[in-house]
Short mmCIF file of C-alpha atoms (C1' of nucleotides) in Angstrom, two decimals:
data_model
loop_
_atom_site.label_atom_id
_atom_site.label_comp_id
_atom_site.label_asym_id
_atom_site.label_seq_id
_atom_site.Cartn_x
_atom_site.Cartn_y
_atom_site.Cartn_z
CA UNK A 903 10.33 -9.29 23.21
CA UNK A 904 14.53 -10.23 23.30
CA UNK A 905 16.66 -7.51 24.34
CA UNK A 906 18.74 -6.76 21.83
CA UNK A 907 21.73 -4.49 22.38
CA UNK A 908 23.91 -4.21 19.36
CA UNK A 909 27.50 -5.11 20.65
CA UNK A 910 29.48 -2.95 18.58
CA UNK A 911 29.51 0.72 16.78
CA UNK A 912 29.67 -0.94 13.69
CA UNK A 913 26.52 -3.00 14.55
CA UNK A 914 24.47 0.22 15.99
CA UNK A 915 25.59 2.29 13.01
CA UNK A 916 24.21 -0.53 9.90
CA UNK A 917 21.35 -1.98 11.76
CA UNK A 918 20.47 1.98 11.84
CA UNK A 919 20.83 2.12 8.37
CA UNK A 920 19.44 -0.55 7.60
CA UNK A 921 15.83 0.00 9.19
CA UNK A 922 15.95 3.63 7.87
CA UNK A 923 16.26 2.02 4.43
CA UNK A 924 13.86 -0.16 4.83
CA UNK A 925 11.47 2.10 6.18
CA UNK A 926 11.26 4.38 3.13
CA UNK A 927 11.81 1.52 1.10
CA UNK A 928 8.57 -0.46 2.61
CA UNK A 929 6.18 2.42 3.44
CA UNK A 930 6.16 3.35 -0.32
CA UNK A 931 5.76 0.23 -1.79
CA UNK A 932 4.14 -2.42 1.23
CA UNK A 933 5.78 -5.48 2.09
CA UNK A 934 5.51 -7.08 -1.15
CA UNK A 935 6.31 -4.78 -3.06
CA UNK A 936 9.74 -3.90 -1.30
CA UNK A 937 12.55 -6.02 -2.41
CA UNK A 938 16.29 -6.64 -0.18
CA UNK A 939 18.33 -5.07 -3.31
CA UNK A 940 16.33 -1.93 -3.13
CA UNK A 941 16.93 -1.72 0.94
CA UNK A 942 20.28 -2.52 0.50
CA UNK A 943 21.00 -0.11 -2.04
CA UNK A 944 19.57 2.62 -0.25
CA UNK A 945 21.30 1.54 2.48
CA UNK A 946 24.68 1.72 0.89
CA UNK A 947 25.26 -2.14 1.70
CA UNK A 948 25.06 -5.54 -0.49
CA UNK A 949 22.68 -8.10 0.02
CA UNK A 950 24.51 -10.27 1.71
CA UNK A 951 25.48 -7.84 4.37
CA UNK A 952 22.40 -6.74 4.76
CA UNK A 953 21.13 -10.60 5.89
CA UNK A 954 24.35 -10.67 8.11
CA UNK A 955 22.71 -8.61 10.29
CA UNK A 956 18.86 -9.42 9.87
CA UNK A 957 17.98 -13.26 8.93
CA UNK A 958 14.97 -12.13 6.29
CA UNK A 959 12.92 -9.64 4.94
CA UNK A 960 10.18 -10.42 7.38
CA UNK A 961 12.70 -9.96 9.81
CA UNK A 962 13.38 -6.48 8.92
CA UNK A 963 9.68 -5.64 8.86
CA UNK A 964 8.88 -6.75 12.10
CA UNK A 965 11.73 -4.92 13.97
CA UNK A 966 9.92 -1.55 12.15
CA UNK A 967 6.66 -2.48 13.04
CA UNK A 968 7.37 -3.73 16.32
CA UNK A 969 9.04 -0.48 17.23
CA UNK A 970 6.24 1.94 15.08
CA UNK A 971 3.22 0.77 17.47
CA UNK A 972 4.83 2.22 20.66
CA UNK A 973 5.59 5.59 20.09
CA UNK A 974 2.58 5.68 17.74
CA UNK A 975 0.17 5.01 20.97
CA UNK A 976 2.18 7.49 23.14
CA UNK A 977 0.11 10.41 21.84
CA UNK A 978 -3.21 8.61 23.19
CA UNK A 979 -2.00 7.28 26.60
CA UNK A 980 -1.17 10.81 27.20
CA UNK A 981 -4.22 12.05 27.11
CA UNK A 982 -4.56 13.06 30.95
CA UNK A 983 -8.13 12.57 32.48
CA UNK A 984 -7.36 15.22 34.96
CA UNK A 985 -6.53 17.57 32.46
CA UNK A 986 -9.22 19.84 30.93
CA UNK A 987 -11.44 17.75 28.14
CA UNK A 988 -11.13 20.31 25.47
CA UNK A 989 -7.71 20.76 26.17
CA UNK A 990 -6.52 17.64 26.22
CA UNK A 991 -8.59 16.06 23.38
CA UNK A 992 -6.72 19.15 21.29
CA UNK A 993 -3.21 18.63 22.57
CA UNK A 994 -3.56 14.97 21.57
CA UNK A 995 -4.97 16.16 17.95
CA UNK A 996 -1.65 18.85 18.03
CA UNK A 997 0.64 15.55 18.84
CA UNK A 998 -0.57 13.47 16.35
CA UNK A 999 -0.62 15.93 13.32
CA UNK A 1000 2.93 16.53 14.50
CA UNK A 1001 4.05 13.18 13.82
CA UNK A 1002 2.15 13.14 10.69
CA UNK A 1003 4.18 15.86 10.17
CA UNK A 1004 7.70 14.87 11.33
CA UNK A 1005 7.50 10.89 11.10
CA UNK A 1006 5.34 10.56 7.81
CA UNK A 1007 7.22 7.78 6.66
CA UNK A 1008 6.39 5.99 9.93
CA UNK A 1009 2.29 6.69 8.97
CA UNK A 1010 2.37 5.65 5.23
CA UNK A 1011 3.94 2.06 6.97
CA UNK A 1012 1.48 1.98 9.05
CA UNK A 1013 -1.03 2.39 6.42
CA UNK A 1014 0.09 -0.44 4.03
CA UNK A 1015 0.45 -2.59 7.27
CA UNK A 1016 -3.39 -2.05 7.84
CA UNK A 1017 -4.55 -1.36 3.95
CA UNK A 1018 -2.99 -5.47 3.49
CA UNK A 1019 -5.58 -6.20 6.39
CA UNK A 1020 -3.04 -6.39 9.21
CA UNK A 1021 -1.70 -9.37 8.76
CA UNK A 1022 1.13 -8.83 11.44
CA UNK A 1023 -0.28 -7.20 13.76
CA UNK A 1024 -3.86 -7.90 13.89
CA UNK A 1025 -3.56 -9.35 17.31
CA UNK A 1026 -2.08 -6.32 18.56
CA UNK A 1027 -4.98 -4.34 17.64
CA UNK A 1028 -7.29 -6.74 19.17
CA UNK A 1029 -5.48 -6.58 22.12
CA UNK A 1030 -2.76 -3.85 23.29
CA UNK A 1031 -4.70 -1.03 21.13
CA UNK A 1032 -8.44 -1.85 21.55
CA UNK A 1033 -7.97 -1.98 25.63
CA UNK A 1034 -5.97 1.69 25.42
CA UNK A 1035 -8.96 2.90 23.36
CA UNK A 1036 -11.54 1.74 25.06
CA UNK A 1037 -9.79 3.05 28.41
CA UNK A 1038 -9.30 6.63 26.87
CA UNK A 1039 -13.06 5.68 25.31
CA UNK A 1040 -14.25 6.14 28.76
CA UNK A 1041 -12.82 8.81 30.02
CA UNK A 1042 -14.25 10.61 27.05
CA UNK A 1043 -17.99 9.12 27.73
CA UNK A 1044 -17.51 10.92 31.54
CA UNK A 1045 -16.19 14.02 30.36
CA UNK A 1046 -19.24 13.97 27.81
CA UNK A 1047 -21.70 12.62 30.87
CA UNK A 1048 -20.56 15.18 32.95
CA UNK A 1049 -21.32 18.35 30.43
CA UNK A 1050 -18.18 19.29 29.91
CA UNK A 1051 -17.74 18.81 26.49
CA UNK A 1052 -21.05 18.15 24.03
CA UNK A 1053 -22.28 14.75 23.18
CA UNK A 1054 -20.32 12.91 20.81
CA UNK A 1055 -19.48 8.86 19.98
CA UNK A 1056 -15.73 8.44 22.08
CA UNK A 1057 -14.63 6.18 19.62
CA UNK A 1058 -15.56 7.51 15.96
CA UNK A 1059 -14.62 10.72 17.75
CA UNK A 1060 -10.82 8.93 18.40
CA UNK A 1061 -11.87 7.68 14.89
CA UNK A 1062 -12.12 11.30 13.18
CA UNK A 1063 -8.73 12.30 15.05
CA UNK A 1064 -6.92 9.38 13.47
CA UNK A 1065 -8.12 9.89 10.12
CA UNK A 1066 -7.89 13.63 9.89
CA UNK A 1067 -4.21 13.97 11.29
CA UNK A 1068 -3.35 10.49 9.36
CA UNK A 1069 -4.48 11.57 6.21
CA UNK A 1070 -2.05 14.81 5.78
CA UNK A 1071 0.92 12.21 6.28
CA UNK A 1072 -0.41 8.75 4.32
CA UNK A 1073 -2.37 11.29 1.80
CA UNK A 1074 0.55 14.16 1.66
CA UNK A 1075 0.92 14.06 -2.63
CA UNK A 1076 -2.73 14.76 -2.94
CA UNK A 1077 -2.93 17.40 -0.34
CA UNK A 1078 -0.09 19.55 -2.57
CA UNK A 1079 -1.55 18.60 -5.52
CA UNK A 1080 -4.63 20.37 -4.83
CA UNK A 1081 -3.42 22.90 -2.33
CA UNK A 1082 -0.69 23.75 -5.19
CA UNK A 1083 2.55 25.91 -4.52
CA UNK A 1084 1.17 28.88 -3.50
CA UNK A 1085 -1.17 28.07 -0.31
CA UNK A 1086 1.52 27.55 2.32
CA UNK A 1087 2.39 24.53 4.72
CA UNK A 1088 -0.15 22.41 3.93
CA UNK A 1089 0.39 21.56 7.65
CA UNK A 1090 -0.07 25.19 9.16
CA UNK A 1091 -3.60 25.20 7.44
CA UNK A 1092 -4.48 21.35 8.88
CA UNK A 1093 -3.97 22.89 12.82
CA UNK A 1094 -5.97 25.79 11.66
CA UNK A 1095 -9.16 23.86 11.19
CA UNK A 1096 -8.66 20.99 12.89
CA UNK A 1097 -8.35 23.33 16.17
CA UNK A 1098 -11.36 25.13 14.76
CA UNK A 1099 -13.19 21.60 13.73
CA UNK A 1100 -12.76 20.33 17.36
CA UNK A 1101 -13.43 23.54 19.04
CA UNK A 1102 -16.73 23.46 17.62
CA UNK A 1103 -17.73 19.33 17.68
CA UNK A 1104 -16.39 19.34 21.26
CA UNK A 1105 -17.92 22.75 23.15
CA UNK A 1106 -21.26 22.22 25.05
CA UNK B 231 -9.12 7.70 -24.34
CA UNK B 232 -10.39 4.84 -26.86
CA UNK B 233 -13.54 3.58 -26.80
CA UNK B 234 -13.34 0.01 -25.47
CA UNK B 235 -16.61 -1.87 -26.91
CA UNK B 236 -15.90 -5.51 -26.14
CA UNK B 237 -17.46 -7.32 -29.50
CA UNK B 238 -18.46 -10.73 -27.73
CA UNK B 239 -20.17 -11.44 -24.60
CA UNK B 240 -17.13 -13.83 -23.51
CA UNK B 241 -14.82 -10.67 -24.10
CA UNK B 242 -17.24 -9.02 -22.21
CA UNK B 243 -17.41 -11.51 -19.03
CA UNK B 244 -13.55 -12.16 -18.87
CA UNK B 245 -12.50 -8.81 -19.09
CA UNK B 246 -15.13 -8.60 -16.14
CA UNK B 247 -13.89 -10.68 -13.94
CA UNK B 248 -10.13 -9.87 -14.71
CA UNK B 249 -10.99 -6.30 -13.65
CA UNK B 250 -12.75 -7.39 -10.94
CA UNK B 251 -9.83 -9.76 -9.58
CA UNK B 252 -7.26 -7.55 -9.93
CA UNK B 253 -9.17 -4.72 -8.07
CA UNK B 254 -9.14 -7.27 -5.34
CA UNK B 255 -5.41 -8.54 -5.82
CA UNK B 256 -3.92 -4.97 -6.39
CA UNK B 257 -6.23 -3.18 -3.62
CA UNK B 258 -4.58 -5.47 -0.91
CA UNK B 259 -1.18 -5.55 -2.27
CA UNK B 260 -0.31 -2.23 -4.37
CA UNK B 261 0.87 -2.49 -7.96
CA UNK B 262 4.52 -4.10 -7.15
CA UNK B 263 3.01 -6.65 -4.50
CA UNK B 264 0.46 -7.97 -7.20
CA UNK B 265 1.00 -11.20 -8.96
CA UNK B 266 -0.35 -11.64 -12.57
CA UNK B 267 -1.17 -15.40 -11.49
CA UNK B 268 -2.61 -14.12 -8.49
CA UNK B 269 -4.94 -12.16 -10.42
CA UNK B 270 -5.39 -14.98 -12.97
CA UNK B 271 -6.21 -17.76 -10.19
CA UNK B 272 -8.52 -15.16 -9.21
CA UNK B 273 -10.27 -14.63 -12.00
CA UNK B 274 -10.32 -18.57 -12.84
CA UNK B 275 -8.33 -18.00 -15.78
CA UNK B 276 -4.65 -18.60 -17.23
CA UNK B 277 -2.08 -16.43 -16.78
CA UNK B 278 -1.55 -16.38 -21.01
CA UNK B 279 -5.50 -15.98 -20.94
CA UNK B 280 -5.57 -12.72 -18.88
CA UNK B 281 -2.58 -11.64 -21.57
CA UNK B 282 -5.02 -11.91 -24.13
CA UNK B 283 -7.08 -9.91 -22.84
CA UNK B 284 -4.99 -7.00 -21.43
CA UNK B 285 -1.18 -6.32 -23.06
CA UNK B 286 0.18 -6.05 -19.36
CA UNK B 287 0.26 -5.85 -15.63
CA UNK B 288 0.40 -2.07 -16.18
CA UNK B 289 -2.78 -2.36 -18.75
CA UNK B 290 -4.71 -4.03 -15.94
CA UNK B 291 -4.01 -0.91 -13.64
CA UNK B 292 -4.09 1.64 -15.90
CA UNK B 293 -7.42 0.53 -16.79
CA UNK B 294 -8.93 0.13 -12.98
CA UNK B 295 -7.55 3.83 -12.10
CA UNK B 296 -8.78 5.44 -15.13
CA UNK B 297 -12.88 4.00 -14.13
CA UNK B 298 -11.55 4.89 -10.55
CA UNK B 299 -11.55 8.56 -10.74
CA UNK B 300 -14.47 9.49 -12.92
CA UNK B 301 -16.86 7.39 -10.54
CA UNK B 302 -14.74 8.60 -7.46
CA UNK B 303 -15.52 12.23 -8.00
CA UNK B 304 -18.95 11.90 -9.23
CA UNK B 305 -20.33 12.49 -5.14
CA UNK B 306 -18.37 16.19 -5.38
CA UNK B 307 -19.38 17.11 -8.90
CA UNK B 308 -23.08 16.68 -7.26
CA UNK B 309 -22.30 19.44 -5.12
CA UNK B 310 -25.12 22.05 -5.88
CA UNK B 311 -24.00 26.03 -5.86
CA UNK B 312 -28.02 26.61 -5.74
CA UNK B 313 -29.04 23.81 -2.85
CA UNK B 314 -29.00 24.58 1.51
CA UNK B 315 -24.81 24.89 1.81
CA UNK B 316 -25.08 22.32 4.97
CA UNK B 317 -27.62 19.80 3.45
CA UNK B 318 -25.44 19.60 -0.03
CA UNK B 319 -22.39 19.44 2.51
CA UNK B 320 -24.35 17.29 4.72
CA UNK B 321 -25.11 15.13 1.15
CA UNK B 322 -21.62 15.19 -0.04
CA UNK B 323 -20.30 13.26 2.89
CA UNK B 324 -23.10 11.29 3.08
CA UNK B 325 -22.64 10.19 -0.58
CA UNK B 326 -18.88 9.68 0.39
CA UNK B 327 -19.77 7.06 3.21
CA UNK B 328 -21.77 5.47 1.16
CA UNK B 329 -18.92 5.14 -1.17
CA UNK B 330 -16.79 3.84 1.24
CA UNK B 331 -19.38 1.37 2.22
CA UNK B 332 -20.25 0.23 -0.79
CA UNK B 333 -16.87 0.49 -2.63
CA UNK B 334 -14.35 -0.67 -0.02
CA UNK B 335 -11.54 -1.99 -2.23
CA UNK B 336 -12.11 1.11 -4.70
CA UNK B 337 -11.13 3.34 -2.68
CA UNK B 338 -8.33 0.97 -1.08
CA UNK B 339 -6.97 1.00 -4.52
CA UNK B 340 -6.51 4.61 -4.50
CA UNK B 341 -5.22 4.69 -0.83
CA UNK B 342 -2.56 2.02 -2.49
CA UNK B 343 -1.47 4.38 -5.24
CA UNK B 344 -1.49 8.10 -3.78
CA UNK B 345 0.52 6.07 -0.60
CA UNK B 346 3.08 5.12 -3.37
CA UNK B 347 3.38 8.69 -4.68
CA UNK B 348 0.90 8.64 -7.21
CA UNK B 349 3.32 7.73 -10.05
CA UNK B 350 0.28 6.83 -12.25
CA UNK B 351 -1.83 9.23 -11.25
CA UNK B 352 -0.10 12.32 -10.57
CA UNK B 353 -1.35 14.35 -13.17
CA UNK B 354 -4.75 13.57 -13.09
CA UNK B 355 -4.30 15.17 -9.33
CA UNK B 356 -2.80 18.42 -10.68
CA UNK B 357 -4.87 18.74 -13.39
CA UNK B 358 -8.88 17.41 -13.18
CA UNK B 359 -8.73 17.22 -9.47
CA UNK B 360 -7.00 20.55 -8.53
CA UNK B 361 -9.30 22.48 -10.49
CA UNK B 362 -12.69 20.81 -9.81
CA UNK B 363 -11.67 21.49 -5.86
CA UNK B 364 -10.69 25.10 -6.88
CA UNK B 365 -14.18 25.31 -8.27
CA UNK B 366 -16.11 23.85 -5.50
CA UNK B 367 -13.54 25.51 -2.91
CA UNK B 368 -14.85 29.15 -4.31
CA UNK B 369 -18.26 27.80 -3.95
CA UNK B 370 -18.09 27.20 0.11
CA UNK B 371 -16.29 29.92 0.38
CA UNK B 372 -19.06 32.06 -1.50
CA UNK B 373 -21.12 30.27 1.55
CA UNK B 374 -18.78 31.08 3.89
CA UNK B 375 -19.03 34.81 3.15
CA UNK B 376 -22.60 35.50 2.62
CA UNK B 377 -22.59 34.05 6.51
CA UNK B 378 -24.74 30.52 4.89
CA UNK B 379 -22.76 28.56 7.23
CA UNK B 380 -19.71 29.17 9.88
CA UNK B 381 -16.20 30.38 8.36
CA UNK B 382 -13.86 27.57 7.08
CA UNK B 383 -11.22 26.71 4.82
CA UNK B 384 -13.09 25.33 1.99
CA UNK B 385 -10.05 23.10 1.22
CA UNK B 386 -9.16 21.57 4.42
CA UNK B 387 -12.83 21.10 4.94
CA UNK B 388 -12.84 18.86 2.20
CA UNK B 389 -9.88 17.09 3.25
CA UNK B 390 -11.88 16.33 6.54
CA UNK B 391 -14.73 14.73 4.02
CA UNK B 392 -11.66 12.66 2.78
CA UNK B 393 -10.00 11.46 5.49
CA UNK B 394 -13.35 10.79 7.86
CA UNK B 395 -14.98 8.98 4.75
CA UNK B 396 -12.32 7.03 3.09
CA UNK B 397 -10.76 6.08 6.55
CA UNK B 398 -14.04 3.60 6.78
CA UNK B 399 -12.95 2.02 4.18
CA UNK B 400 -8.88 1.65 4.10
CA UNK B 401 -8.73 1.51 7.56
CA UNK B 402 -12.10 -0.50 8.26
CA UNK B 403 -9.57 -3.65 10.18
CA UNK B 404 -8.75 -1.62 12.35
CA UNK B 405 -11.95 0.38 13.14
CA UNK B 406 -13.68 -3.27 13.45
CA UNK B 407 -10.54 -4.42 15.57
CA UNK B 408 -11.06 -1.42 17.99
CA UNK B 409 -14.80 -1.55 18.05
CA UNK B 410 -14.89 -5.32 18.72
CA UNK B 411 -17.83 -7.28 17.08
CA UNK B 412 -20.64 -6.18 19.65
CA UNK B 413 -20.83 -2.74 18.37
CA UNK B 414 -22.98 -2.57 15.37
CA UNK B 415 -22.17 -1.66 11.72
CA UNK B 416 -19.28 1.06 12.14
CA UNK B 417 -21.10 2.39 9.19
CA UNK B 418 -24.14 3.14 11.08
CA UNK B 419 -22.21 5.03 13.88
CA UNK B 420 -19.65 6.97 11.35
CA UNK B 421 -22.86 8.28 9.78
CA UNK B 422 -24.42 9.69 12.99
CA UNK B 423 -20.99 10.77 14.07
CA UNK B 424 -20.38 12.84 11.04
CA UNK B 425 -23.57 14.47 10.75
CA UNK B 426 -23.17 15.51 14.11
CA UNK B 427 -19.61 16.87 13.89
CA UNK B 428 -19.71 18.59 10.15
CA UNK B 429 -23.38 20.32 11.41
CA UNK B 430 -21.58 21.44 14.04
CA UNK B 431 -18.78 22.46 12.44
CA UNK B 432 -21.04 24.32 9.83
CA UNK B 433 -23.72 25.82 11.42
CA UNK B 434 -23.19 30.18 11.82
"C1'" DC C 1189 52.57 -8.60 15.31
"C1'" DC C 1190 49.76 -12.25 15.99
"C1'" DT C 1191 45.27 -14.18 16.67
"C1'" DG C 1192 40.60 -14.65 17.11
"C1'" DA C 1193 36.26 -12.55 16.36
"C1'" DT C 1194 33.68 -9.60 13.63
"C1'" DC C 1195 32.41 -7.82 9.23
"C1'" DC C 1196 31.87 -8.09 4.26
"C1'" DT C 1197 31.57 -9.96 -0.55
"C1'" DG C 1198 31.27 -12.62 -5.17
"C1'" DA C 1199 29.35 -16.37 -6.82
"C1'" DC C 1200 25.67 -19.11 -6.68
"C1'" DC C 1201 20.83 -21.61 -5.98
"C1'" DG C 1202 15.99 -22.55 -6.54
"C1'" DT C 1203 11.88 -20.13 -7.27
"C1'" DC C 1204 8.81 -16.84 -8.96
"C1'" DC C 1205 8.00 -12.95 -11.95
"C1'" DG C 1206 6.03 -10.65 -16.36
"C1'" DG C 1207 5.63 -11.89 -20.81
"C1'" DT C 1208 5.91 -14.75 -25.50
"C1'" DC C 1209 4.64 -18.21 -28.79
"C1'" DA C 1210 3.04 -21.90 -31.54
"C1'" DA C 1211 -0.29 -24.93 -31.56
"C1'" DA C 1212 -4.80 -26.65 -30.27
"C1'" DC C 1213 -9.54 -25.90 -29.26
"C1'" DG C 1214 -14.42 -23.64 -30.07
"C1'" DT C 1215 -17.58 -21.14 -32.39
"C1'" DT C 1216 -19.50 -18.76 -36.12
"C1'" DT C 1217 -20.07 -17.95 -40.95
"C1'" DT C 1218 -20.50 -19.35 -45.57
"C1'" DA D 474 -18.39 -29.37 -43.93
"C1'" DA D 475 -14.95 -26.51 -44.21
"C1'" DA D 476 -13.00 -22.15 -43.99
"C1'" DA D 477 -12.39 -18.27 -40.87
"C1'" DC D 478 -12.19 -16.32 -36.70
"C1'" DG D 479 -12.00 -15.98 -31.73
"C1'" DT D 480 -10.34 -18.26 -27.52
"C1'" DT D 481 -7.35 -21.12 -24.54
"C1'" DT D 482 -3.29 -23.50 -23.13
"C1'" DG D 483 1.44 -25.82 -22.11
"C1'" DA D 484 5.93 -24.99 -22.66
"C1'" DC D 485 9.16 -21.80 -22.42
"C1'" DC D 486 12.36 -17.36 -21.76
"C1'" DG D 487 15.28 -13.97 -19.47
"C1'" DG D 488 15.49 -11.53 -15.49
"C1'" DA D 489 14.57 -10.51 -10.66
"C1'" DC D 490 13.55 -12.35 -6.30
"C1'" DG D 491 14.84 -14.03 -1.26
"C1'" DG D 492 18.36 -16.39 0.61
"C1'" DT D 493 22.99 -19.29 1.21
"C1'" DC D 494 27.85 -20.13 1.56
"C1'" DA D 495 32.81 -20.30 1.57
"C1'" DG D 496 36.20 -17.47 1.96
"C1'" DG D 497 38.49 -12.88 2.23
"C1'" DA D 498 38.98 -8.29 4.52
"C1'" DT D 499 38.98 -5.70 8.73
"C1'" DC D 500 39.21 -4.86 13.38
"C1'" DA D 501 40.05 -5.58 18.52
"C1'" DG D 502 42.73 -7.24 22.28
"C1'" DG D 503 46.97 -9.38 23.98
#
DNA sequence: CCTGATCCTGACCGTCCGGTCAAACGTTTT
DNA sequence: AAAACGTTTGACCGGACGGTCAGGATCAGG
């Protein structure tokens, strides 16, 4: 929405702190469940300071959600329909168990955003993400049409990628649990099968 | 732990419907974003009332997980060693869905508490869970090896009954969002969809 | 070195939180 | 009918919550 291009270093440098606070803060405990002492604790400010340079709590949530549901639909939109099928439908399941993997934080926010019923950004899923999905739906549909990968639902199939790659972020304590110490990356193992698992849905 | 008879019939009803409340109030909000009168305005009762009945917030929770788990493994306990490998896989998920269906803010509950690091629960995980997996685990993998059904990591594959079940469930705004209301039940298609990809996925 | 703008804080406010308690209300038993 | 028990409530407590404010510290430019 505004343009909003923190004047100073000091500005960059707290805001930055801030929202990184906040984000570990919030996607452990949901919105109400977070509290401003916490963030600004692990933030290494006071309260006060901390509403010097957001006005609320809400505030501070939006900014992080505002920010999540771009780079969290990047993946998707770029999933080429030139491209081979197979290949592309796997390089977008590689991408997104990569940032389940290096943003997990970003995922379990997500999650408690959507577990709470998405009251924030419900309209954006209406809108923004059901059009990209139903775009991407399609070029799915003609891939599958066309023979050139098997027949399968586009959406549960963008479904299934979600959940699977989601699931090792939101869902990463019960993965060790029951992989225990001694099985590796939980990670390694997930592109293992999933490669396999879509290899095998996915060739005609 | 202690057997919990209820002597009256009011006991009996309040309890009730203070469980069921605060499986409502604490599936949408997580243990920290529950309110006790939320729960209690919920339940049509007082907030001393609902203190009569349970010693705490914590009580309340304690009690919803510990039913939680026994009925939430119950669908992979069922497993069969002596049934077809890709019907009793076929059944497991199937059972799953249904769960997911049936049990929405069940299994939100859990999402809420393994997203918050399991602090309750995380020795249930290591303990009961791990090794019931383990055991199950050996048995695909016995499957697996006699050449019963294609070759898989027994615990990733169950990870993929997980996350493509439970996502129907914790993530069912969104999958209704995307799908838009003209659709159908996203129950129906997530059953056809996951027939399709795990006998795929399974068959030698 | 002064000055104005930016940055930061201690003290505080009203509200809500989980939880307590004594007393009142109902119901069952004798 | 009254004693005994189970149930419900209003009033209250100390602490934590989101947020405010006046003023002090710090920094940048002249």
């Amino acid at each position: 929405m505004s343009s909003d291009p923190p004047r100073t270093r000091i500005q960059r440098r707290n805001r930055r702190a801030i929202l990184e606070a906040a984000l570990a803060v919030f996607s452990q405990h949901g919105f109400r469940g977070a509290t401003l002492d916490q963030i600004a604790a692990e933030a290494g400010l006071s309260k006060p300071n901390l509403l010097y340079y957001f006005p609320s709590k809400e505030a501070i949530h939006e900014t992080l959600l505002a920010g999540l549901l771009e780079t969290w639909l990047d993946p998707l939109r770029a999933l080429d329909p030139a491209g081979d099928p197979i290949e592309e439908i796997l390089g977008y399941v590689r991408r997104k168990l990569a940032m389940s993997r290096d943003f997990p934080r970003e995922s379990r926010l997500f999650a408690n955003e959507i577990l709470q019923g998405a009251p924030r950004i419900g309209p954006t899923l209406d809108g923004e993400l059901k059009s990209l999905v139903d775009e991407k739906a399609a070029v799915i549909a003609g891939w599958s049409a066309a023979g050139r990968i098997a027949d399968v639902d586009p959406w549960h199939l963008i479904f299934s990628i979600w959940a699977l790659t989601q699931h090792y972020a939101d869902f990463d304590v019960q993965v060790r649990a029951v992989l225990g110490p001694d099985r590796g990356d939980p990670f390694d193992g997930a592109e293992r099968h999933l490669v396999t698992l879509f290899t095998r849905l996915l060739t005609p």
